[in-house]
PDB file of C-alpha atoms in Angstrom:
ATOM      1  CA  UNK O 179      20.238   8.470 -16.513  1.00  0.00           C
ATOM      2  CA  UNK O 180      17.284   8.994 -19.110  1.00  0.00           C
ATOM      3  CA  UNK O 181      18.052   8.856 -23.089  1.00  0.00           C
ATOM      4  CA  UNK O 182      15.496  10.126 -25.038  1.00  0.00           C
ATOM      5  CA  UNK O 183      15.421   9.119 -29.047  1.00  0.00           C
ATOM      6  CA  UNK O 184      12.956  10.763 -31.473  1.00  0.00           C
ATOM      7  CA  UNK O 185      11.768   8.327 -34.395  1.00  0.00           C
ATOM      8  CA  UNK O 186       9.009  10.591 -36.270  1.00  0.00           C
ATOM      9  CA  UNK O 187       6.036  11.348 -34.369  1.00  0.00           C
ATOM     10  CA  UNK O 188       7.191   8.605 -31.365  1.00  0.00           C
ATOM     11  CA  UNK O 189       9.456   9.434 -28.690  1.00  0.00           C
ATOM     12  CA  UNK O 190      11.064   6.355 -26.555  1.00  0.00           C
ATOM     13  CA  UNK O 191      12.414   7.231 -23.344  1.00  0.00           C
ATOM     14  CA  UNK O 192      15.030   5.121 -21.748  1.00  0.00           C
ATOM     15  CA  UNK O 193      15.930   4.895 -18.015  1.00  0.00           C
ATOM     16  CA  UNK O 194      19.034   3.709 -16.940  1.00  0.00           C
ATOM     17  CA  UNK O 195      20.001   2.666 -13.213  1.00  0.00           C
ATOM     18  CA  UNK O 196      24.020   2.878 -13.861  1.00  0.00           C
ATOM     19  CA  UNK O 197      25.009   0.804 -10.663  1.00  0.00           C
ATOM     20  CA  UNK O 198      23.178  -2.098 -11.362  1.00  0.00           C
ATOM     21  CA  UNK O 199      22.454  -1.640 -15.105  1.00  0.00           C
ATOM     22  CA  UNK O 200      18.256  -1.937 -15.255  1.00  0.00           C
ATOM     23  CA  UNK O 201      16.805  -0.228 -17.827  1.00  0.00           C
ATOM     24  CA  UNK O 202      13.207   1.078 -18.671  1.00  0.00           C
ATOM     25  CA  UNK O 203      11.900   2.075 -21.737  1.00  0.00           C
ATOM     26  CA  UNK O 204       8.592   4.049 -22.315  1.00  0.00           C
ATOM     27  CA  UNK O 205       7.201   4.760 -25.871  1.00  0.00           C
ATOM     28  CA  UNK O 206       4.697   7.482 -26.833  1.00  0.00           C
ATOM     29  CA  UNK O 207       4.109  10.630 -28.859  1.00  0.00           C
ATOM     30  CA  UNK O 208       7.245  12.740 -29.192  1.00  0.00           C
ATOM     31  CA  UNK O 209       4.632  15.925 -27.704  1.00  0.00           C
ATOM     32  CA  UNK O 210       4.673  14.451 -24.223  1.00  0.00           C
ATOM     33  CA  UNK O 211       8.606  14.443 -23.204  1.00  0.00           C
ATOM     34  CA  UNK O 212       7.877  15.411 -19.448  1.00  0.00           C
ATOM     35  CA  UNK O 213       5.256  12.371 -19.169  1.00  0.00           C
ATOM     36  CA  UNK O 214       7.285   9.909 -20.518  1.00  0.00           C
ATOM     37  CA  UNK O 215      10.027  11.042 -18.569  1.00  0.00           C
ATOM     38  CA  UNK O 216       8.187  10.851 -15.397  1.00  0.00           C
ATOM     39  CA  UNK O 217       6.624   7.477 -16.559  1.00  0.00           C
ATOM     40  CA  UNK O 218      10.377   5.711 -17.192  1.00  0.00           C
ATOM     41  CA  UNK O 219      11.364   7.589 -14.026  1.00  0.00           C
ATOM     42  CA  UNK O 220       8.463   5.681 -12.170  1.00  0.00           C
ATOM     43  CA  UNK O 221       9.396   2.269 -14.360  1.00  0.00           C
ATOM     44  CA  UNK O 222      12.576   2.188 -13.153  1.00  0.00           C
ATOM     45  CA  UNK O 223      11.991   3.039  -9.395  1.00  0.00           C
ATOM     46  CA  UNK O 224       9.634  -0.221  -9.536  1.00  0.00           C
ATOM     47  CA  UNK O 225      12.067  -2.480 -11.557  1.00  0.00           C
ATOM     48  CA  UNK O 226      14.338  -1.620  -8.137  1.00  0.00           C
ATOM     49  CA  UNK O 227      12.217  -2.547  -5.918  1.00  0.00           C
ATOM     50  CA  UNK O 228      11.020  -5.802  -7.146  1.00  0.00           C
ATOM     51  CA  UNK O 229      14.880  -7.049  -7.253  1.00  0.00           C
TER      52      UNK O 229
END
């Protein structure tokens, strides 16, 4: 699941594995949704694997 929350110019993206309850966050500028998206996305796979 990925929540995305606008706070001016600064978009924080938040990555959610719902079975097990890890979450990633990535910050940036609110222009570059897709990257930070990806960039959670590739957060969270990593935060998996190291368990």
């Amino acid at each position: 699941m990925l929540e995305l929350t606008r706070n001016g110019a600064y978009l924080k993206c938040s990555a959610v594995h719902v079975a097990t309850g890890v979450e990633v966050t990535a910050i940036g500028p609110a222009t570059e949704r897709h990257g930070l998206e990806r960039i959670a996305s590739a957060k969270l796979k990593r935060a998996l694997l190291s368990r």
